[in-house]
Amino acid sequence: MASELSIEDLKENNLIYVGLFKSMYLIDSYYLSSNFTPSPGYHELIHKQSGDTLRIEGDPGAHHTDYGILARISGLNDNMIYVIAGFTDTSVERIISSITYPDIASEEMEAYIKDAGFPTNFEVVFGVSGYDRKEASNIWIQQCEVLNSGLSIR
């Protein structure tokens, strides 16, 4: 569990975080390198340069749009940390299914991943249409950006 991670884990191990933005605990140091910063309560992500915000649109208990992030950042000792996070399970589950089962991934995502030649540190923001916090249908790439640095500790 993310709440059980130590600074040593962040320094010495390759990690994969799968969960909600609000539950990242020590992994929230990722936001120091991210192009986004969370609002208090983790109800929004605010783009550091533009000030644009991402938040759930609509009623999460009905039809809504959720946002999630797939990021890869280098750790403190050349280890790798992967982050798959979202506001609700809608985005988290849909991002995982899209990268795990390429046959159900959108054509846009497949083409982007094949052509991007991702650098060591990157962040992809996905938009996901959903219903009742879980059923997801459409997924699209909202933006993709290179991160200038790896993980740092507060």
mmCIF file of N, CA, C and O in Angstrom, residues 56-144:
data_model
loop_
_atom_site.group_PDB
_atom_site.id
_atom_site.type_symbol
_atom_site.label_atom_id
_atom_site.label_comp_id
_atom_site.label_asym_id
_atom_site.label_seq_id
_atom_site.Cartn_x
_atom_site.Cartn_y
_atom_site.Cartn_z
ATOM 1 N N ILE A 56 -13.371 16.475 -12.298
ATOM 2 C CA ILE A 56 -14.480 15.661 -12.787
ATOM 3 C C ILE A 56 -15.552 16.590 -13.321
ATOM 4 O O ILE A 56 -15.898 17.582 -12.683
ATOM 5 N N GLU A 57 -16.071 16.252 -14.487
ATOM 6 C CA GLU A 57 -17.164 17.024 -15.086
ATOM 7 C C GLU A 57 -18.414 16.168 -15.043
ATOM 8 O O GLU A 57 -18.397 15.024 -15.477
ATOM 9 N N GLY A 58 -19.473 16.693 -14.490
ATOM 10 C CA GLY A 58 -20.720 15.957 -14.367
ATOM 11 C C GLY A 58 -20.804 15.264 -13.014
ATOM 12 O O GLY A 58 -19.969 15.465 -12.132
ATOM 13 N N ASP A 59 -21.798 14.435 -12.863
ATOM 14 C CA ASP A 59 -22.060 13.720 -11.616
ATOM 15 C C ASP A 59 -21.364 12.364 -11.655
ATOM 16 O O ASP A 59 -21.718 11.523 -12.478
ATOM 17 N N PRO A 60 -20.374 12.117 -10.769
ATOM 18 C CA PRO A 60 -19.674 10.828 -10.784
ATOM 19 C C PRO A 60 -20.599 9.632 -10.575
ATOM 20 O O PRO A 60 -20.265 8.521 -10.954
ATOM 21 N N GLY A 61 -21.777 9.854 -9.995
ATOM 22 C CA GLY A 61 -22.744 8.772 -9.809
ATOM 23 C C GLY A 61 -23.598 8.536 -11.035
ATOM 24 O O GLY A 61 -24.431 7.629 -11.050
ATOM 25 N N ALA A 62 -23.406 9.339 -12.056
ATOM 26 C CA ALA A 62 -24.142 9.194 -13.318
ATOM 27 C C ALA A 62 -23.126 9.391 -14.457
ATOM 28 O O ALA A 62 -21.976 9.017 -14.320
ATOM 29 N N HIS A 63 -23.556 9.993 -15.551
ATOM 30 C CA HIS A 63 -22.629 10.256 -16.663
ATOM 31 C C HIS A 63 -21.658 11.352 -16.268
ATOM 32 O O HIS A 63 -22.049 12.383 -15.740
ATOM 33 N N HIS A 64 -20.373 11.118 -16.540
ATOM 34 C CA HIS A 64 -19.352 12.082 -16.163
ATOM 35 C C HIS A 64 -18.103 11.906 -17.005
ATOM 36 O O HIS A 64 -17.943 10.903 -17.703
ATOM 37 N N THR A 65 -17.219 12.887 -16.917
ATOM 38 C CA THR A 65 -15.892 12.801 -17.517
ATOM 39 C C THR A 65 -14.883 12.855 -16.376
ATOM 40 O O THR A 65 -14.929 13.736 -15.526
ATOM 41 N N ASP A 66 -14.002 11.884 -16.356
ATOM 42 C CA ASP A 66 -12.961 11.783 -15.343
ATOM 43 C C ASP A 66 -11.622 11.986 -16.046
ATOM 44 O O ASP A 66 -11.521 11.825 -17.265
ATOM 45 N N TYR A 67 -10.602 12.323 -15.277
ATOM 46 C CA TYR A 67 -9.267 12.489 -15.833
ATOM 47 C C TYR A 67 -8.273 11.670 -15.025
ATOM 48 O O TYR A 67 -8.414 11.522 -13.814
ATOM 49 N N GLY A 68 -7.291 11.147 -15.712
ATOM 50 C CA GLY A 68 -6.265 10.359 -15.054
ATOM 51 C C GLY A 68 -4.919 10.589 -15.713
ATOM 52 O O GLY A 68 -4.829 11.168 -16.802
ATOM 53 N N ILE A 69 -3.887 10.140 -15.042
ATOM 54 C CA ILE A 69 -2.517 10.346 -15.514
ATOM 55 C C ILE A 69 -1.777 9.017 -15.550
ATOM 56 O O ILE A 69 -1.903 8.196 -14.646
ATOM 57 N N LEU A 70 -1.013 8.831 -16.600
ATOM 58 C CA LEU A 70 -0.021 7.771 -16.696
ATOM 59 C C LEU A 70 1.314 8.497 -16.774
ATOM 60 O O LEU A 70 1.525 9.329 -17.668
ATOM 61 N N ALA A 71 2.178 8.254 -15.808
ATOM 62 C CA ALA A 71 3.468 8.941 -15.792
ATOM 63 C C ALA A 71 4.580 7.956 -15.486
ATOM 64 O O ALA A 71 4.367 6.945 -14.810
ATOM 65 N N ARG A 72 5.753 8.274 -16.009
ATOM 66 C CA ARG A 72 6.966 7.527 -15.665
ATOM 67 C C ARG A 72 8.003 8.558 -15.266
ATOM 68 O O ARG A 72 8.262 9.514 -16.004
ATOM 69 N N ILE A 73 8.577 8.357 -14.081
ATOM 70 C CA ILE A 73 9.603 9.269 -13.603
ATOM 71 C C ILE A 73 10.751 8.469 -13.016
ATOM 72 O O ILE A 73 10.554 7.399 -12.441
ATOM 73 N N SER A 74 11.948 8.992 -13.199
ATOM 74 C CA SER A 74 13.102 8.318 -12.624
ATOM 75 C C SER A 74 13.136 8.615 -11.132
ATOM 76 O O SER A 74 12.818 9.718 -10.692
ATOM 77 N N GLY A 75 13.526 7.595 -10.371
ATOM 78 C CA GLY A 75 13.605 7.732 -8.923
ATOM 79 C C GLY A 75 14.915 8.358 -8.493
ATOM 80 O O GLY A 75 15.673 8.900 -9.302
ATOM 81 N N LEU A 76 15.195 8.259 -7.237
ATOM 82 C CA LEU A 76 16.358 8.922 -6.656
ATOM 83 C C LEU A 76 17.677 8.216 -6.969
ATOM 84 O O LEU A 76 18.733 8.835 -6.922
ATOM 85 N N ASN A 77 17.628 6.917 -7.288
ATOM 86 C CA ASN A 77 18.843 6.152 -7.596
ATOM 87 C C ASN A 77 18.675 5.372 -8.893
ATOM 88 O O ASN A 77 18.955 4.181 -8.961
ATOM 89 N N ASP A 78 18.207 6.048 -9.933
ATOM 90 C CA ASP A 78 17.995 5.443 -11.251
ATOM 91 C C ASP A 78 16.955 4.329 -11.241
ATOM 92 O O ASP A 78 16.909 3.521 -12.163
ATOM 93 N N ASN A 79 16.134 4.267 -10.217
ATOM 94 C CA ASN A 79 14.992 3.357 -10.244
ATOM 95 C C ASN A 79 13.861 4.061 -10.996
ATOM 96 O O ASN A 79 13.922 5.249 -11.270
ATOM 97 N N MET A 80 12.826 3.314 -11.371
ATOM 98 C CA MET A 80 11.713 3.888 -12.122
ATOM 99 C C MET A 80 10.443 3.835 -11.287
ATOM 100 O O MET A 80 10.181 2.852 -10.597
ATOM 101 N N ILE A 81 9.668 4.888 -11.387
ATOM 102 C CA ILE A 81 8.393 4.963 -10.699
ATOM 103 C C ILE A 81 7.322 5.258 -11.742
ATOM 104 O O ILE A 81 7.440 6.216 -12.514
ATOM 105 N N TYR A 82 6.326 4.397 -11.786
ATOM 106 C CA TYR A 82 5.193 4.567 -12.683
ATOM 107 C C TYR A 82 3.994 4.985 -11.854
ATOM 108 O O TYR A 82 3.749 4.428 -10.779
ATOM 109 N N VAL A 83 3.253 5.950 -12.350
ATOM 110 C CA VAL A 83 2.056 6.428 -11.668
ATOM 111 C C VAL A 83 0.880 6.285 -12.620
ATOM 112 O O VAL A 83 0.915 6.793 -13.743
ATOM 113 N N ILE A 84 -0.139 5.573 -12.172
ATOM 114 C CA ILE A 84 -1.413 5.492 -12.877
ATOM 115 C C ILE A 84 -2.443 5.941 -11.857
ATOM 116 O O ILE A 84 -2.730 5.227 -10.895
ATOM 117 N N ALA A 85 -2.936 7.153 -12.032
ATOM 118 C CA ALA A 85 -3.811 7.734 -11.014
ATOM 119 C C ALA A 85 -4.933 8.525 -11.664
ATOM 120 O O ALA A 85 -4.822 8.970 -12.807
ATOM 121 N N GLY A 86 -6.012 8.697 -10.904
ATOM 122 C CA GLY A 86 -7.146 9.466 -11.391
ATOM 123 C C GLY A 86 -7.970 9.992 -10.240
ATOM 124 O O GLY A 86 -7.701 9.698 -9.077
ATOM 125 N N PHE A 87 -8.980 10.769 -10.592
ATOM 126 C CA PHE A 87 -9.887 11.278 -9.570
ATOM 127 C C PHE A 87 -10.772 10.157 -9.022
ATOM 128 O O PHE A 87 -11.061 10.126 -7.835
ATOM 129 N N THR A 88 -11.229 9.254 -9.910
ATOM 130 C CA THR A 88 -12.063 8.120 -9.488
ATOM 131 C C THR A 88 -11.557 6.853 -10.168
ATOM 132 O O THR A 88 -10.669 6.900 -11.030
ATOM 133 N N ASP A 89 -12.155 5.738 -9.805
ATOM 134 C CA ASP A 89 -11.785 4.462 -10.415
ATOM 135 C C ASP A 89 -12.065 4.430 -11.913
ATOM 136 O O ASP A 89 -11.453 3.654 -12.641
ATOM 137 N N THR A 90 -12.974 5.269 -12.391
ATOM 138 C CA THR A 90 -13.312 5.283 -13.818
ATOM 139 C C THR A 90 -12.055 5.454 -14.665
ATOM 140 O O THR A 90 -11.776 4.659 -15.565
ATOM 141 N N SER A 91 -11.276 6.484 -14.375
ATOM 142 C CA SER A 91 -10.085 6.755 -15.190
ATOM 143 C C SER A 91 -8.981 5.745 -14.918
ATOM 144 O O SER A 91 -8.318 5.277 -15.844
ATOM 145 N N VAL A 92 -8.794 5.383 -13.662
ATOM 146 C CA VAL A 92 -7.719 4.442 -13.314
ATOM 147 C C VAL A 92 -7.934 3.106 -14.030
ATOM 148 O O VAL A 92 -7.025 2.575 -14.683
ATOM 149 N N GLU A 93 -9.126 2.565 -13.929
ATOM 150 C CA GLU A 93 -9.406 1.267 -14.544
ATOM 151 C C GLU A 93 -9.323 1.335 -16.063
ATOM 152 O O GLU A 93 -8.826 0.409 -16.703
ATOM 153 N N ARG A 94 -9.786 2.432 -16.655
ATOM 154 C CA ARG A 94 -9.769 2.530 -18.119
ATOM 155 C C ARG A 94 -8.348 2.704 -18.647
ATOM 156 O O ARG A 94 -7.987 2.155 -19.684
ATOM 157 N N ILE A 95 -7.501 3.454 -17.946
ATOM 158 C CA ILE A 95 -6.102 3.596 -18.375
ATOM 159 C C ILE A 95 -5.415 2.234 -18.304
ATOM 160 O O ILE A 95 -4.722 1.827 -19.237
ATOM 161 N N ILE A 96 -5.624 1.518 -17.214
ATOM 162 C CA ILE A 96 -5.004 0.191 -17.082
ATOM 163 C C ILE A 96 -5.469 -0.743 -18.194
ATOM 164 O O ILE A 96 -4.652 -1.420 -18.817
ATOM 165 N N SER A 97 -6.762 -0.769 -18.461
ATOM 166 C CA SER A 97 -7.237 -1.675 -19.511
ATOM 167 C C SER A 97 -6.698 -1.262 -20.876
ATOM 168 O O SER A 97 -6.404 -2.118 -21.708
ATOM 169 N N SER A 98 -6.520 0.021 -21.101
ATOM 170 C CA SER A 98 -6.015 0.482 -22.391
ATOM 171 C C SER A 98 -4.551 0.132 -22.607
ATOM 172 O O SER A 98 -4.144 -0.149 -23.728
ATOM 173 N N ILE A 99 -3.754 0.154 -21.549
ATOM 174 C CA ILE A 99 -2.344 -0.182 -21.736
ATOM 175 C C ILE A 99 -2.095 -1.681 -21.588
ATOM 176 O O ILE A 99 -1.075 -2.180 -22.035
ATOM 177 N N THR A 100 -3.031 -2.386 -20.993
ATOM 178 C CA THR A 100 -2.876 -3.830 -20.803
ATOM 179 C C THR A 100 -3.426 -4.620 -21.975
ATOM 180 O O THR A 100 -2.859 -5.632 -22.371
ATOM 181 N N TYR A 101 -4.514 -4.166 -22.529
ATOM 182 C CA TYR A 101 -5.173 -4.858 -23.634
ATOM 183 C C TYR A 101 -5.218 -3.944 -24.843
ATOM 184 O O TYR A 101 -6.188 -3.228 -25.045
ATOM 185 N N PRO A 102 -4.151 -3.954 -25.652
ATOM 186 C CA PRO A 102 -4.083 -3.022 -26.770
ATOM 187 C C PRO A 102 -5.243 -3.125 -27.745
ATOM 188 O O PRO A 102 -5.556 -2.168 -28.429
ATOM 189 N N ASP A 103 -5.908 -4.270 -27.788
ATOM 190 C CA ASP A 103 -7.023 -4.407 -28.723
ATOM 191 C C ASP A 103 -8.210 -3.527 -28.346
ATOM 192 O O ASP A 103 -9.036 -3.214 -29.187
ATOM 193 N N ILE A 104 -8.301 -3.087 -27.080
ATOM 194 C CA ILE A 104 -9.401 -2.206 -26.717
ATOM 195 C C ILE A 104 -8.947 -0.760 -26.550
ATOM 196 O O ILE A 104 -9.744 0.103 -26.239
ATOM 197 N N ALA A 105 -7.666 -0.486 -26.771
ATOM 198 C CA ALA A 105 -7.169 0.883 -26.668
ATOM 199 C C ALA A 105 -7.645 1.686 -27.868
ATOM 200 O O ALA A 105 -7.841 1.160 -28.952
ATOM 201 N N SER A 106 -7.818 2.959 -27.667
ATOM 202 C CA SER A 106 -8.243 3.813 -28.770
ATOM 203 C C SER A 106 -7.141 3.877 -29.817
ATOM 204 O O SER A 106 -5.955 3.734 -29.517
ATOM 205 N N GLU A 107 -7.532 4.072 -31.065
ATOM 206 C CA GLU A 107 -6.549 4.189 -32.145
ATOM 207 C C GLU A 107 -5.615 5.368 -31.891
ATOM 208 O O GLU A 107 -4.422 5.291 -32.172
ATOM 209 N N GLU A 108 -6.152 6.444 -31.344
ATOM 210 C CA GLU A 108 -5.334 7.620 -31.056
ATOM 211 C C GLU A 108 -4.213 7.270 -30.079
ATOM 212 O O GLU A 108 -3.059 7.629 -30.290
ATOM 213 N N MET A 109 -4.547 6.530 -29.027
ATOM 214 C CA MET A 109 -3.548 6.177 -28.020
ATOM 215 C C MET A 109 -2.500 5.241 -28.604
ATOM 216 O O MET A 109 -1.306 5.421 -28.399
ATOM 217 N N GLU A 110 -2.928 4.247 -29.353
ATOM 218 C CA GLU A 110 -1.985 3.305 -29.954
ATOM 219 C C GLU A 110 -1.009 4.035 -30.871
ATOM 220 O O GLU A 110 0.197 3.804 -30.808
ATOM 221 N N ALA A 111 -1.516 4.916 -31.715
ATOM 222 C CA ALA A 111 -0.651 5.648 -32.637
ATOM 223 C C ALA A 111 0.314 6.553 -31.871
ATOM 224 O O ALA A 111 1.492 6.631 -32.205
ATOM 225 N N TYR A 112 -0.178 7.199 -30.839
ATOM 226 C CA TYR A 112 0.665 8.102 -30.069
ATOM 227 C C TYR A 112 1.797 7.351 -29.381
ATOM 228 O O TYR A 112 2.945 7.757 -29.425
ATOM 229 N N ILE A 113 1.475 6.238 -28.763
ATOM 230 C CA ILE A 113 2.492 5.456 -28.057
ATOM 231 C C ILE A 113 3.536 4.921 -29.022
ATOM 232 O O ILE A 113 4.726 4.938 -28.734
ATOM 233 N N LYS A 114 3.119 4.488 -30.192
ATOM 234 C CA LYS A 114 4.066 3.952 -31.178
ATOM 235 C C LYS A 114 5.006 5.043 -31.690
ATOM 236 O O LYS A 114 6.175 4.801 -31.934
ATOM 237 N N ASP A 115 4.493 6.262 -31.864
ATOM 238 C CA ASP A 115 5.265 7.326 -32.495
ATOM 239 C C ASP A 115 6.022 8.221 -31.519
ATOM 240 O O ASP A 115 6.927 8.935 -31.910
ATOM 241 N N ALA A 116 5.647 8.199 -30.262
ATOM 242 C CA ALA A 116 6.166 9.201 -29.330
ATOM 243 C C ALA A 116 7.619 8.983 -28.935
ATOM 244 O O ALA A 116 8.332 9.938 -28.690
ATOM 245 N N GLY A 117 8.075 7.728 -28.853
ATOM 246 C CA GLY A 117 9.430 7.499 -28.380
ATOM 247 C C GLY A 117 9.633 8.154 -27.025
ATOM 248 O O GLY A 117 10.480 9.018 -26.861
ATOM 249 N N PHE A 118 8.811 7.784 -26.075
ATOM 250 C CA PHE A 118 8.768 8.456 -24.781
ATOM 251 C C PHE A 118 10.137 8.606 -24.144
ATOM 252 O O PHE A 118 10.935 7.680 -24.115
ATOM 253 N N PRO A 119 10.409 9.765 -23.589
ATOM 254 C CA PRO A 119 11.636 9.977 -22.830
ATOM 255 C C PRO A 119 11.523 9.281 -21.471
ATOM 256 O O PRO A 119 10.487 8.732 -21.127
ATOM 257 N N THR A 120 12.560 9.342 -20.679
ATOM 258 C CA THR A 120 12.555 8.707 -19.361
ATOM 259 C C THR A 120 11.432 9.230 -18.493
ATOM 260 O O THR A 120 10.726 8.479 -17.838
ATOM 261 N N ASN A 121 11.261 10.540 -18.460
ATOM 262 C CA ASN A 121 10.260 11.159 -17.599
ATOM 263 C C ASN A 121 9.160 11.770 -18.465
ATOM 264 O O ASN A 121 9.416 12.698 -19.232
ATOM 265 N N PHE A 122 7.947 11.242 -18.341
ATOM 266 C CA PHE A 122 6.834 11.775 -19.120
ATOM 267 C C PHE A 122 5.539 11.650 -18.328
ATOM 268 O O PHE A 122 5.448 10.917 -17.346
ATOM 269 N N GLU A 123 4.538 12.359 -18.828
ATOM 270 C CA GLU A 123 3.226 12.347 -18.193
ATOM 271 C C GLU A 123 2.181 12.469 -19.300
ATOM 272 O O GLU A 123 2.261 13.369 -20.132
ATOM 273 N N VAL A 124 1.233 11.550 -19.306
ATOM 274 C CA VAL A 124 0.138 11.576 -20.262
ATOM 275 C C VAL A 124 -1.149 11.750 -19.473
ATOM 276 O O VAL A 124 -1.410 10.999 -18.539
ATOM 277 N N VAL A 125 -1.942 12.732 -19.853
ATOM 278 C CA VAL A 125 -3.230 12.973 -19.208
ATOM 279 C C VAL A 125 -4.314 12.424 -20.118
ATOM 280 O O VAL A 125 -4.362 12.751 -21.305
ATOM 281 N N PHE A 126 -5.169 11.597 -19.545
ATOM 282 C CA PHE A 126 -6.260 10.986 -20.282
ATOM 283 C C PHE A 126 -7.591 11.532 -19.795
ATOM 284 O O PHE A 126 -7.772 11.756 -18.600
ATOM 285 N N GLY A 127 -8.516 11.690 -20.708
ATOM 286 C CA GLY A 127 -9.907 11.960 -20.379
ATOM 287 C C GLY A 127 -10.673 10.669 -20.588
ATOM 288 O O GLY A 127 -10.381 9.902 -21.508
ATOM 289 N N VAL A 128 -11.644 10.401 -19.725
ATOM 290 C CA VAL A 128 -12.411 9.156 -19.792
ATOM 291 C C VAL A 128 -13.880 9.466 -19.561
ATOM 292 O O VAL A 128 -14.231 10.135 -18.581
ATOM 293 N N SER A 129 -14.736 8.989 -20.459
ATOM 294 C CA SER A 129 -16.181 9.097 -20.249
ATOM 295 C C SER A 129 -16.623 7.911 -19.411
ATOM 296 O O SER A 129 -16.222 6.779 -19.677
ATOM 297 N N GLY A 130 -17.454 8.170 -18.413
ATOM 298 C CA GLY A 130 -17.866 7.077 -17.542
ATOM 299 C C GLY A 130 -19.280 7.228 -17.039
ATOM 300 O O GLY A 130 -19.943 8.245 -17.266
ATOM 301 N N TYR A 131 -19.699 6.208 -16.326
ATOM 302 C CA TYR A 131 -21.015 6.198 -15.701
ATOM 303 C C TYR A 131 -20.905 5.530 -14.338
ATOM 304 O O TYR A 131 -20.323 4.443 -14.225
ATOM 305 N N ASP A 132 -21.424 6.167 -13.328
ATOM 306 C CA ASP A 132 -21.491 5.619 -11.976
ATOM 307 C C ASP A 132 -20.117 5.214 -11.431
ATOM 308 O O ASP A 132 -19.957 4.145 -10.847
ATOM 309 N N ARG A 133 -19.113 6.060 -11.632
ATOM 310 C CA ARG A 133 -17.755 5.903 -11.098
ATOM 311 C C ARG A 133 -17.009 4.653 -11.587
ATOM 312 O O ARG A 133 -15.926 4.383 -11.126
ATOM 313 N N LYS A 134 -17.598 3.882 -12.449
ATOM 314 C CA LYS A 134 -16.885 2.671 -12.828
ATOM 315 C C LYS A 134 -16.967 2.326 -14.294
ATOM 316 O O LYS A 134 -15.988 1.924 -14.877
ATOM 317 N N GLU A 135 -18.119 2.422 -14.886
ATOM 318 C CA GLU A 135 -18.231 2.005 -16.281
ATOM 319 C C GLU A 135 -17.635 3.072 -17.180
ATOM 320 O O GLU A 135 -18.100 4.207 -17.186
ATOM 321 N N ALA A 136 -16.618 2.712 -17.898
ATOM 322 C CA ALA A 136 -15.941 3.664 -18.775
ATOM 323 C C ALA A 136 -16.121 3.248 -20.223
ATOM 324 O O ALA A 136 -16.125 2.072 -20.545
ATOM 325 N N SER A 137 -16.286 4.228 -21.061
ATOM 326 C CA SER A 137 -16.408 3.921 -22.481
ATOM 327 C C SER A 137 -15.254 4.559 -23.244
ATOM 328 O O SER A 137 -14.241 3.927 -23.464
ATOM 329 N N ASN A 138 -15.378 5.801 -23.602
ATOM 330 C CA ASN A 138 -14.352 6.450 -24.410
ATOM 331 C C ASN A 138 -13.157 6.870 -23.566
ATOM 332 O O ASN A 138 -13.298 7.254 -22.417
ATOM 333 N N ILE A 139 -11.990 6.810 -24.200
ATOM 334 C CA ILE A 139 -10.771 7.333 -23.579
ATOM 335 C C ILE A 139 -10.026 8.111 -24.646
ATOM 336 O O ILE A 139 -10.027 7.739 -25.821
ATOM 337 N N TRP A 140 -9.415 9.217 -24.262
ATOM 338 C CA TRP A 140 -8.653 10.019 -25.213
ATOM 339 C C TRP A 140 -7.475 10.658 -24.492
ATOM 340 O O TRP A 140 -7.484 10.805 -23.276
ATOM 341 N N ILE A 141 -6.470 11.004 -25.282
ATOM 342 C CA ILE A 141 -5.309 11.693 -24.731
ATOM 343 C C ILE A 141 -5.641 13.175 -24.668
ATOM 344 O O ILE A 141 -5.925 13.800 -25.690
ATOM 345 N N GLN A 142 -5.613 13.706 -23.475
ATOM 346 C CA GLN A 142 -5.862 15.132 -23.264
ATOM 347 C C GLN A 142 -4.592 15.924 -23.569
ATOM 348 O O GLN A 142 -4.648 16.941 -24.221
ATOM 349 N N GLN A 143 -3.466 15.449 -23.081
ATOM 350 C CA GLN A 143 -2.171 16.069 -23.370
ATOM 351 C C GLN A 143 -1.059 15.127 -22.948
ATOM 352 O O GLN A 143 -1.261 14.230 -22.142
ATOM 353 N N CYS A 144 0.102 15.348 -23.520
ATOM 354 C CA CYS A 144 1.290 14.561 -23.176
ATOM 355 C C CYS A 144 2.452 15.534 -23.089
ATOM 356 O O CYS A 144 2.637 16.362 -23.982
#
